Coordinates of C-alpha atoms and ligand atoms in Angstrom, one line a residue:
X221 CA -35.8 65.2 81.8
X222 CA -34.4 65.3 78.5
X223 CA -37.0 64.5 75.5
X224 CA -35.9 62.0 72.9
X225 CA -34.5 64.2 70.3
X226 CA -32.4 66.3 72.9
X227 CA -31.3 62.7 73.6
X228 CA -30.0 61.3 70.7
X229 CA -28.4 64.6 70.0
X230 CA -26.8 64.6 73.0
X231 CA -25.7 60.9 72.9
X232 CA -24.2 61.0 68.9
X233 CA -22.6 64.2 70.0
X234 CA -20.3 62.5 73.2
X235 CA -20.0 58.9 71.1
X236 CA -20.2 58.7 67.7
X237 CA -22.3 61.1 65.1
X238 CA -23.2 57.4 63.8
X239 CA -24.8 55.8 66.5
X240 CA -27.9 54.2 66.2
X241 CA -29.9 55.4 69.6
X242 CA -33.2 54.0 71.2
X243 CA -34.4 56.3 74.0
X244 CA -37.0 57.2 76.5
X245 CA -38.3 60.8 76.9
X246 CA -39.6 62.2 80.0
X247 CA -43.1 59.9 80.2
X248 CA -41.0 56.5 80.3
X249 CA -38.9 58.3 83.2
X250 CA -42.8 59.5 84.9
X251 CA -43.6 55.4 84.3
X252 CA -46.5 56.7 82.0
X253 CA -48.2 53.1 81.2
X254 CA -48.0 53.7 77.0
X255 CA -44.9 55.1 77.1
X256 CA -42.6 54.3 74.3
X257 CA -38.8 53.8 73.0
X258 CA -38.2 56.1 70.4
X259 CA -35.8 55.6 67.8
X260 CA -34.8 58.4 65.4
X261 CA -38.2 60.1 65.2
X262 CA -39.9 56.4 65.2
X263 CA -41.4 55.0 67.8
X264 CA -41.8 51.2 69.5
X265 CA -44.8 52.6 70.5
X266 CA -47.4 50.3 72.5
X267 CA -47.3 48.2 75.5
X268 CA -45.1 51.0 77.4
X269 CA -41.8 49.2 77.5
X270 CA -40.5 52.7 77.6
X271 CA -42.1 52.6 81.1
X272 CA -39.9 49.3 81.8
X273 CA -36.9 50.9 80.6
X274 CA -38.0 54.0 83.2
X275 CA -38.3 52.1 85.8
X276 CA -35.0 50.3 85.5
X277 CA -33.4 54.0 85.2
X278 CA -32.2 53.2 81.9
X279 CA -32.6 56.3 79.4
X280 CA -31.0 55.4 75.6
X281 CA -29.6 52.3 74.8
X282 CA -27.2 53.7 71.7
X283 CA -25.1 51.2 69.3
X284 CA -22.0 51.5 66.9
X285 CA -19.6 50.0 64.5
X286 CA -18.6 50.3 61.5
X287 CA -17.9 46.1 60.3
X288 CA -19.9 45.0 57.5
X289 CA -21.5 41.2 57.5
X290 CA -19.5 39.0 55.3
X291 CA -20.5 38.4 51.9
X292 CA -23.3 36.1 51.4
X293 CA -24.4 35.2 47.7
X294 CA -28.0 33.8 49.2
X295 CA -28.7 36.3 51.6
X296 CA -28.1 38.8 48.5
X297 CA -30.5 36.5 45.8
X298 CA -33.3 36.8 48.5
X299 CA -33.1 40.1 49.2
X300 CA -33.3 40.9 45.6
X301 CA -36.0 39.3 45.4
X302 CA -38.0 40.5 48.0
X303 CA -36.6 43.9 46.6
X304 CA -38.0 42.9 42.9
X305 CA -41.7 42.3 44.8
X306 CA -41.6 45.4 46.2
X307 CA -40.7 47.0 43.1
X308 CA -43.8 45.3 41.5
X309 CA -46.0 46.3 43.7
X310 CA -44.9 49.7 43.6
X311 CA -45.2 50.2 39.9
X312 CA -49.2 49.3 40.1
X313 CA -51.4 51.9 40.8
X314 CA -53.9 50.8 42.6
X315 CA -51.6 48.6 45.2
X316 CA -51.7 49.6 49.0
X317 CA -47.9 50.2 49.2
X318 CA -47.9 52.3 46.1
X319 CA -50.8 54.2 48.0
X320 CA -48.4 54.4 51.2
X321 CA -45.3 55.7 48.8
X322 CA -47.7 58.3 47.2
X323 CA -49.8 59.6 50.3
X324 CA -48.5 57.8 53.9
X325 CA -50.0 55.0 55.5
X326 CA -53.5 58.3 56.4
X327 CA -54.3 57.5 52.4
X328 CA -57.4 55.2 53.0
X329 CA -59.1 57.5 55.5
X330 CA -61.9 59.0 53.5
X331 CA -62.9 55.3 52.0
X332 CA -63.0 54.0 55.8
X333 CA -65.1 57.4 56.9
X334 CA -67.5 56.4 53.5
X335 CA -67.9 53.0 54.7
X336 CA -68.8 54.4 58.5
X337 CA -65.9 52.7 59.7
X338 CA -63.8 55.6 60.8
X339 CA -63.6 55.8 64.7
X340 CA -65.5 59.1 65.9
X341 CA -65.8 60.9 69.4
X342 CA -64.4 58.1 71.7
X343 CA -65.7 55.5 69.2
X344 CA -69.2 56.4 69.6
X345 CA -69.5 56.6 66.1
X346 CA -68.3 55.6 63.0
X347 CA -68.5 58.9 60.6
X348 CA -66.3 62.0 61.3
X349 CA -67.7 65.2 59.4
X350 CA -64.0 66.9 59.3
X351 CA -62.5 63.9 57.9
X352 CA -60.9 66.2 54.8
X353 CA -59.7 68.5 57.4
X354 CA -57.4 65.6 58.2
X355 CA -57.3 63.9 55.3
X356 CA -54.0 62.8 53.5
X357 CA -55.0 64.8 51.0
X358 CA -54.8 68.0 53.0
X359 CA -52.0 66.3 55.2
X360 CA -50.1 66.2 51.8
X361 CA -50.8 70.1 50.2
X362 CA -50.4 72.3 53.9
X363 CA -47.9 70.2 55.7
X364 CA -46.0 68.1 53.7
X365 CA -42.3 67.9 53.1
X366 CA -40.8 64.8 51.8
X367 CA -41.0 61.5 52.2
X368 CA -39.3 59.4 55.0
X369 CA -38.0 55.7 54.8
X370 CA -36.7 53.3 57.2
X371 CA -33.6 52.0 56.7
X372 CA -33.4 51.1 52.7
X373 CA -37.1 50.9 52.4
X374 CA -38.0 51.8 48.8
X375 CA -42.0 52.3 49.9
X376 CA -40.8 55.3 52.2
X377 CA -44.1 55.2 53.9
X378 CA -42.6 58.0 56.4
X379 CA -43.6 61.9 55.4
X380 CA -41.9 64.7 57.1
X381 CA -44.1 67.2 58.1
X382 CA -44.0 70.9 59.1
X383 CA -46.5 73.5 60.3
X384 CA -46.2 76.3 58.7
X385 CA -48.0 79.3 60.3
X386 CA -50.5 79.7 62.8
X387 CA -51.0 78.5 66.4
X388 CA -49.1 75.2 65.9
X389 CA -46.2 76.8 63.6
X390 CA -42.8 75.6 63.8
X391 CA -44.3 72.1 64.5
X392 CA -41.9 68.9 62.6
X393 CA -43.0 65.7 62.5
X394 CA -41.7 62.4 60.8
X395 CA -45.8 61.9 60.5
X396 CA -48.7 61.6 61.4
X397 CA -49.7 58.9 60.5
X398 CA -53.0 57.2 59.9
X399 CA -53.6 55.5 63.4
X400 CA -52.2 58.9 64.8
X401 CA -54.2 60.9 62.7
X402 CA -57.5 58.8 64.1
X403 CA -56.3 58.4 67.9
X404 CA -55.6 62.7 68.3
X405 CA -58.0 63.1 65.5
X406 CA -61.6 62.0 64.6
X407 CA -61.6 60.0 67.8
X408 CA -61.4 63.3 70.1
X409 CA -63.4 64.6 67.2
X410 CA -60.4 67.4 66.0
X411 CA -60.5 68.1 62.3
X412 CA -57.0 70.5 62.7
X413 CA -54.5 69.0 61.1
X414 CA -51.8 71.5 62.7
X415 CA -52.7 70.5 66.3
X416 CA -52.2 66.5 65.2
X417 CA -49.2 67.2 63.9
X418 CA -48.2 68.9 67.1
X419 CA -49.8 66.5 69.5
X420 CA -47.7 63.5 67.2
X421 CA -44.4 65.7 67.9
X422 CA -45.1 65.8 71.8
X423 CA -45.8 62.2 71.7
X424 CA -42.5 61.3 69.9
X425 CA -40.5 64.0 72.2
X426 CA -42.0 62.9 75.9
X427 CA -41.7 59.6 74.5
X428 CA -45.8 58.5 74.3
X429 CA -47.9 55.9 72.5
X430 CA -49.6 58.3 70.1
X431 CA -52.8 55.7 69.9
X432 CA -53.3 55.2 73.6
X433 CA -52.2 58.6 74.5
X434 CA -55.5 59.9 71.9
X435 CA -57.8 57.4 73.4
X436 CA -56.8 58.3 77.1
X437 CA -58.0 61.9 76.0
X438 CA -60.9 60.9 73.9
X439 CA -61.9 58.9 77.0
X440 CA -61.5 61.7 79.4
X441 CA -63.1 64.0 76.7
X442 CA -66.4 61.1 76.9
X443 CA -66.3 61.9 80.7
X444 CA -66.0 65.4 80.4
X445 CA -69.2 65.8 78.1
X446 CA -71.3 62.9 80.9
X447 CA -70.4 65.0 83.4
X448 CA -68.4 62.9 85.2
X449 CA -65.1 65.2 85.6
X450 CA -65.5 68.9 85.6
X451 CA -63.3 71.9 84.9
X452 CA -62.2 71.8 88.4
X453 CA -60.5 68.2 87.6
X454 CA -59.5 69.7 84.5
X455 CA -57.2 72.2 85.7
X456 CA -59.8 74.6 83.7
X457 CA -59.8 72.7 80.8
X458 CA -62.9 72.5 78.9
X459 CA -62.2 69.4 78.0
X460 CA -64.7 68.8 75.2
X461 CA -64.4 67.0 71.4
X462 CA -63.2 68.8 68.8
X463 CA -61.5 71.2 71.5
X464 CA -58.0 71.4 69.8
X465 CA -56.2 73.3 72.4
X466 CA -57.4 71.3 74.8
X467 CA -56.5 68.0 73.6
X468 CA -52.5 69.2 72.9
X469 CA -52.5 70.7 76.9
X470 CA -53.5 67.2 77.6
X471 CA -50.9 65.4 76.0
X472 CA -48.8 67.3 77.9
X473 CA -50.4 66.8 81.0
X474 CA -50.7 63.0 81.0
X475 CA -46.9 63.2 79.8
X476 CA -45.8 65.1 83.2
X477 CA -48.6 63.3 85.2
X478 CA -49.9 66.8 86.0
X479 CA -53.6 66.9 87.2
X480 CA -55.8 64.5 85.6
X481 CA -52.9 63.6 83.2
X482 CA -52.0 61.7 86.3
X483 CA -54.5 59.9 86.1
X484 CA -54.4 59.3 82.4
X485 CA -51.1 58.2 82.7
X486 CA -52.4 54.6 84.2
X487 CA -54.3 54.2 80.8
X488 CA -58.2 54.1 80.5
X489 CA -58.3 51.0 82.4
X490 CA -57.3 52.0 85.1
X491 CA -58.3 55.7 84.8
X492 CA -61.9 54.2 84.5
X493 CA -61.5 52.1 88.1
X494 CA -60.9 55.2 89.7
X495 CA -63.4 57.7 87.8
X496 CA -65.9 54.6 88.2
X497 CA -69.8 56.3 87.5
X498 CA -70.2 53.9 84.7
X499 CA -67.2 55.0 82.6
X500 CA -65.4 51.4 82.2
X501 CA -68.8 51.0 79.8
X502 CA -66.5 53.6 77.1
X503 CA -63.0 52.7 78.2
X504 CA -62.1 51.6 75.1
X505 CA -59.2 49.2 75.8
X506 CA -58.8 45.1 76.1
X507 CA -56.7 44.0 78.9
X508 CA -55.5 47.5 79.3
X509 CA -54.3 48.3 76.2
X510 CA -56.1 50.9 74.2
X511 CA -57.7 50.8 70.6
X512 CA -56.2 50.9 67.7
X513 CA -57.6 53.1 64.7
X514 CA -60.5 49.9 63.8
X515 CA -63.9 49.0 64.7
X516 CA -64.8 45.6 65.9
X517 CA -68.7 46.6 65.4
X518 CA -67.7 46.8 61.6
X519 CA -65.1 44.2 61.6
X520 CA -65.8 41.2 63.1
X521 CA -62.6 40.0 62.2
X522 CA -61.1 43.4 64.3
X523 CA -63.4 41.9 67.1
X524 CA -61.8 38.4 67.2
X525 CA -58.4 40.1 66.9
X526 CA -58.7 42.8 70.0
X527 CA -60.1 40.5 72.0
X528 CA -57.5 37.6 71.9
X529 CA -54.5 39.6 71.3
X530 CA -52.4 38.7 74.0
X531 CA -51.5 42.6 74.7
X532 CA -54.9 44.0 74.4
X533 CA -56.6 46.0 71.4
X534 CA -53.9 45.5 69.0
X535 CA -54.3 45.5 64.9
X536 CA -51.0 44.5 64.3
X537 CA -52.1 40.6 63.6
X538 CA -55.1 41.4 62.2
X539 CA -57.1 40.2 58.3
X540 CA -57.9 43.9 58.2
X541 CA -56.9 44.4 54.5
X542 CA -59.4 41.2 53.7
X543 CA -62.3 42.8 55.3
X544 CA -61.5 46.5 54.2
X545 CA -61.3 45.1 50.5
X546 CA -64.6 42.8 50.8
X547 CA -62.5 39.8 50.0
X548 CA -63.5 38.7 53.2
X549 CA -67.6 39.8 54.3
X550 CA -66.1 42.1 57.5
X551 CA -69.8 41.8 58.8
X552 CA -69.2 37.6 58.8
X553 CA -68.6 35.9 62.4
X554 CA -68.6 32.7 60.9
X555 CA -65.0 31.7 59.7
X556 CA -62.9 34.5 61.5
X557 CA -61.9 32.6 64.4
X558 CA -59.6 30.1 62.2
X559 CA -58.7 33.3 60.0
X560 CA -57.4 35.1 62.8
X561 CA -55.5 32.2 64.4
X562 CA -53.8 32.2 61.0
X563 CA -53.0 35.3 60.2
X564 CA -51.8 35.8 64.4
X565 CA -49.2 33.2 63.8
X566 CA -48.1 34.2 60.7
X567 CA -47.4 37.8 61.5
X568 CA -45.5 36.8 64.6
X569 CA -43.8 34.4 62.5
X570 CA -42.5 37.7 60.0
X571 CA -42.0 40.1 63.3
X572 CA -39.6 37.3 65.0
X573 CA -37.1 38.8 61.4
X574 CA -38.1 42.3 62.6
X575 CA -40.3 42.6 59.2
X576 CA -42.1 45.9 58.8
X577 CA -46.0 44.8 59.0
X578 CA -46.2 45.8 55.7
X579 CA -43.9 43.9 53.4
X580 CA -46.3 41.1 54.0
X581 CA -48.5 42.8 51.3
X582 CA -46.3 42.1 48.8
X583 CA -44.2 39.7 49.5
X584 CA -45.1 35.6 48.5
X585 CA -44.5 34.3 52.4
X586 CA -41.8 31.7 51.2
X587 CA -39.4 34.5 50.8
X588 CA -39.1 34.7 54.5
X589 CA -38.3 31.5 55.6
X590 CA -35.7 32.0 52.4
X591 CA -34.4 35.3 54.2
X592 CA -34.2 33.6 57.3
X593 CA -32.2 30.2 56.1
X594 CA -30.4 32.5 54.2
X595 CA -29.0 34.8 56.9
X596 CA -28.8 32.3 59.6
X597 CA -27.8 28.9 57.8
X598 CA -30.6 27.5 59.1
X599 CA -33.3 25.3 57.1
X600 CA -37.0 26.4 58.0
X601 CA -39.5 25.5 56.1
X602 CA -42.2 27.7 55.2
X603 CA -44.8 25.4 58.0
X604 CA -42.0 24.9 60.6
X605 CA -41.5 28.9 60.1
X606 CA -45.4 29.5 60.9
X607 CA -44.7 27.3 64.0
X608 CA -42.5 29.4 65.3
X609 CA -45.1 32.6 65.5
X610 CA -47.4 29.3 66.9
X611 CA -45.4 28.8 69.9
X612 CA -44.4 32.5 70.6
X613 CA -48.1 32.7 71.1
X614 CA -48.9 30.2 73.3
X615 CA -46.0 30.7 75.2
X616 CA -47.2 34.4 75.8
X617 CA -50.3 33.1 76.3
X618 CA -49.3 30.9 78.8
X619 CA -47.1 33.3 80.6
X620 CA -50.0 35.7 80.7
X621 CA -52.2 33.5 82.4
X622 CA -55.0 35.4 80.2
X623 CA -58.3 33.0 79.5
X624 CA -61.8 33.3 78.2
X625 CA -62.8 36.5 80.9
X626 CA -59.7 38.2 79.3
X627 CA -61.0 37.8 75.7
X628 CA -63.9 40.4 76.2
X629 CA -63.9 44.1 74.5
X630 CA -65.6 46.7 76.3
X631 CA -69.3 46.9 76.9
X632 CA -69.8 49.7 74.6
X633 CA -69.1 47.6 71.6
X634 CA -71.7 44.8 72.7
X635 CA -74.7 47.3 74.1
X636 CA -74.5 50.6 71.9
X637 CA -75.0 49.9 68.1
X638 CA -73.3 52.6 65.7
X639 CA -75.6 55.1 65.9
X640 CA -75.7 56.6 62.1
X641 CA -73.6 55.9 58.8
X642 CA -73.9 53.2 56.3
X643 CA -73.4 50.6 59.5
X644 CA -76.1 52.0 61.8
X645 CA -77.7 49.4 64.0
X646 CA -74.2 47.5 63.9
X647 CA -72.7 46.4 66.5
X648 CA -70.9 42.8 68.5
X649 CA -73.4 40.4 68.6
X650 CA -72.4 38.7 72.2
X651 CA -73.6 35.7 71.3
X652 CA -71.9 35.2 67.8
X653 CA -69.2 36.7 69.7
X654 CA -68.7 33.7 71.7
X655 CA -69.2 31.2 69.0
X656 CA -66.5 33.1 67.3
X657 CA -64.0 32.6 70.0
X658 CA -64.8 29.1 70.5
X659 CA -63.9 28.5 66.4
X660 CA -60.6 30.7 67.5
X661 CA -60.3 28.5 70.5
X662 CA -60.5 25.3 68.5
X663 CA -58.3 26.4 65.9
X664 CA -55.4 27.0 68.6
X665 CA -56.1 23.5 70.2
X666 CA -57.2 25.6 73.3
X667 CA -59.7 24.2 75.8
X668 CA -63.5 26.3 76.1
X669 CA -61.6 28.1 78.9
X670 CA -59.1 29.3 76.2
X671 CA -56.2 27.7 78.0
X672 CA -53.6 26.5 75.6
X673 CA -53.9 22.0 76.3
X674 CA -51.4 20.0 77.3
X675 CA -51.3 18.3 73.9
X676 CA -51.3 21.6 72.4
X677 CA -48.1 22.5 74.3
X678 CA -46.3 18.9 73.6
X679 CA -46.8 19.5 70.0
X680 CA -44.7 22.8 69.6
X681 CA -42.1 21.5 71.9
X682 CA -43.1 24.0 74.8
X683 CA -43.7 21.0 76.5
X684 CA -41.5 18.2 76.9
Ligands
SF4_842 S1 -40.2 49.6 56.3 FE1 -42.4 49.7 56.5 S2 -42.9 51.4 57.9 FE2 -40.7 51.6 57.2 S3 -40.8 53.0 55.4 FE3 -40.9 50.9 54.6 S4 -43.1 50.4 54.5 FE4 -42.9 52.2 55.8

C-alpha cells in the first residue's frame, strides 16, 4: 500500500541512504495493466511491467555499492566524445536538445498545435484552444523550479515542478512532460496546468503509465459525452472534457480499481470489450497499448510505427523528428515502410546500451558501437550493431505470435477524417495503409502475413 516515494524513503532509510531503488506503488500491487516501475521520481512507464512485478509480490528491487569500474582509457575517449557531441549540440540555438535543456521535452507543443497535429478530446481532433494554458511557456513562469537530469546528463531534460497556490497547491513533480502534458492534457481537453501537474504526481506515486492512464480517461470521458456511461457508473462524476477535477478523481480511481477505475484499469482495450455500444471505434490503443502524444492521420510515418510496434501504440522507434521538421513529407505513405524498419532496428540497437531516446539526436551512430566495444571488449561493427536491434525484433515478433490482423490502428483513424485545423479532411487511407505495410513487410524479409521467414530467421542466427 505504500506509494513509490514512501518507498524508496523507507528502503534507503533501513539499507543504505545510497541505494538506487526501483519500485511499484499501489497500482502494480492492484495489477493495473499500465502500471509502471518507478525509479527516483522516473518512471519505466509503459507496457505495465509494474503489474508483473505486482503480481509476483515483488515491491522495490533496491541496489548498492560503492566499487568503481576499473580504469578504461577507451571507454573514457568515447565517452568524451559523445560528451563533446552533446556539448555541440547544446551550444546551437535552434537544436532539439538545446530546446529540451532550455524548456523540457513540452517545448514543441504550440508548433505541433499550429500544424493541427496536437491530439485533442480523445484524439478527435488535432487543434487544442487552451494549448498556452499548458504550454512550456506557462509550464516554465507558474510552476517551474529547476531543471532535473539523469544521472550525468548535461541536457537535464527533467524540470522540477511545484504548484503553488490554488486547488492543486503543494503539488511536486519531476515534470510533466510533453507526452504527459498531452495524455492528462489536450487529449481530455484540460488547459490547467496545476491539475496535470497533480495528475503526473499521482501517476508517479501509485505507480501509473501517465500516457495510458490519460487516454483510459479521455476514453471514458468520449463515452461519457456519447452517452454510453452515465453519472451512475461514474460514482457522480461528470465525467466530461476539460472537467479538471474530474479527470485527477479518476486517476485515482483507476489507481485503486474503484468504480469504473476498475474498469479502466484493464486499459481501453479491454474497457471497450466490456462497455461495447460501438466504443472500440475510439479506443485509441494497438494491441492494447494506448497512444502516445502523435497522430498517425498526420504522420503516416506515426501510422506505420503504431501499428507494427510489437507492444502497441508506441513512438519510441519512430522518424517523428523527420516528419515534424518536413525533412521527410509526414503526409507521404510511399517510402515509410523501409524508413520505419530502419529507424525500429536502430533504436532497439541504442536501447540494448540503455541509451536515453534522445542522445540519438546528436550523436554520429558509430559512437555507439564505439561505446559498446569499448566497455565490453567486444568488436561490433556499426552493421553487425544494427543487427542486433534486427534480431531483438524478430525474435519479439516471433514470440508474440502478432501478424498482419495485429498491425491495424483503431477504426477511428481510418473512418473519421480530422475534422478542422490546417489537416482537415486528413486521415489513414486504408488502402495506402496496406501498401505501406507490405513495403514494411518486405523490408523485414517478412512474408504478406507479416510473419518473420524462415530465411529471415537463418540470417540473424535465430535460426540455426
Ligand atoms: S538522459 Fe535523456 S531523458 Fe535523461 S535528462 Fe538527459 S536527455 Fe533527458
Amino acid at each position: 500500500g505504500m506509494n513509490t516515494i514512501q518507498t524508496q524513503e523507507t528502503i534507503k532509510k533501513d539499507l543504505d541512504y545510497k541505494a538506487q531503488v526501483a519500485c511499484i506503488g499501489p497500482a502494480g500491487e492492484n495489477l493495473v495493466r499500465f502500471s509502471s516501475i518507478i525509479a527516483g521520481r522516473r518512471a519505466f512507464g509503459r507496457g505495465g511491467a509494474g503489474s508483473v512485478m505486482g503480481s509476483k509480490k515483488l515491491k522495490a528491487i533496491a541496489v548498492s555499492g560503492g566499487e568503481r569500474p576499473p580504469e578504461n582509457e577507451k571507454l573514457a575517449e568515447a565517452i568524451k566524445e559523445a560528451r563533446e557531441a552533446l556539448k555541440n549540440a547544446l551550444s546551437q540555438e535552434w537544436n532539439l536538445i538545446t530546446l529540451f535543456s532550455k524548456y523540457g521535452t513540452n517545448a514543441a507543443m504550440p508548433a505541433l498545435n499550429e500544424k493541427g497535429m496536437l491530439s485533442t478530446r480523445n484524439h478527435q481532433e488535432g487543434v487544442f484552444e487552451g494549448v498556452n494554458k499548458i504550454s512550456a511557456e506557462y509550464f516554465g513562469k507558474h510552476l517551474f523550479v529547476k531543471n532535473v537530469a539523469c544521472f550525468a546528463c548535461p541536457v537535464a531534460c527533467g524540470r522540477f515542478s511545484v504548484v503553488k497556490s490554488g486547488p492543486y497547491a503543494g503539488t511536486e513533480t519531476e515534470g510533466p512532460e510533453y507526452e504527459t502534458i498531452y495524455a492528462l492534457g489536450s487529449n481530455c481537453g484540460v488547459d490547467n496546468a496545476e491539475a496535470i501537474a497533480r495528475a503526473d504526481q499521482l501517476c508517479d506515486e501509485y505507480g501509473m503509465d501517465t500516457l495510458s492512464t490519460g487516454v483510459a480517461v479521455s476514453f471514458a470521458m468520449e463515452c461519457f459525452e456519447r452517452g454510453i456511461i452515465s453519472k451512475k457508473d461514474t460514482s457522480g462524476l461528470e465525467l466530461r472534457f476539460g472537467n479538471h477535477e474530474a479527470m485527477v478523481k479518476l486517476v485515482e480511481m483507476i489507481a485503486k480499481r474503484e468504480g469504473i477505475g476498475d474498469i479502466l484499469a484493464e486499459g481501453t482495450r479491454r474497457a471497450s470489450e466490456k462497455l461495447n455500444k460501438g466504443s472500440e471505434v475510439f479506443a485509441m490503443q494497438v494491441k492494447g497499448m494506448e497512444f502516445a502524444a502523435w497522430m498517425p492521420e498526420a504522420m503516416k510515418g506515426i501510422a506505420c510505427t503504431f501499428a507494427t510496434s510489437n507492444r502497441g501504440a508506441c513512438h519510441k522507434r519512430a522518424i517523428i523528428g523527420d516528419e515534424f521538421s518536413g525533412r521527410v513529407d509526414p503526409l507521404a505513405y510511399e517510402g515509410k515502410g523501409k524508413l520505419t524498419k530502419e529507424i525500429q532496428d536502430k533504436v532497439n540497437a541504442i536501447f540494448t546500451l540503455v541509451g536515453c531516446r534522445f542522445s540519438e539526436f546528436t550523436y554520429p551512430f558509430e559512437i555507439y558501437p564505439k561505446l559498446l566495444n569499448a566497455a565490453t571488449g567486444m568488436n561490433f561493427s556499426e552493421e553487425e550493431f544494427v543487427l542486433v536491434g534486427e534480431r531483438i525484433w524478430n525474435m519479439e515478433r516471433v514470440f508474440s505470435g502478432f501478424t498482419r490482423k495485429d498491425d491495424v490502428l483503431p477504426e477511428r483513424c481510418y473512418t473519421h477524417p480530422i475534422p478542422s485545423g490546417p489537416l482537415a479532411g486528413t486521415l489513414v487511407d486504408r488502402e495506402k495503409f496496406e501498401r505501406m505495410l507490405d513495403e514494411y513487410y518486405e523490408a523485414r524479409g517478412w512474408d504478406k502475413e507479416g510473419r518473420p521467414t524462415e530465411a529471415k530467421l537463418r540470417e540473424l542466427s535465430i535460426l540455426t
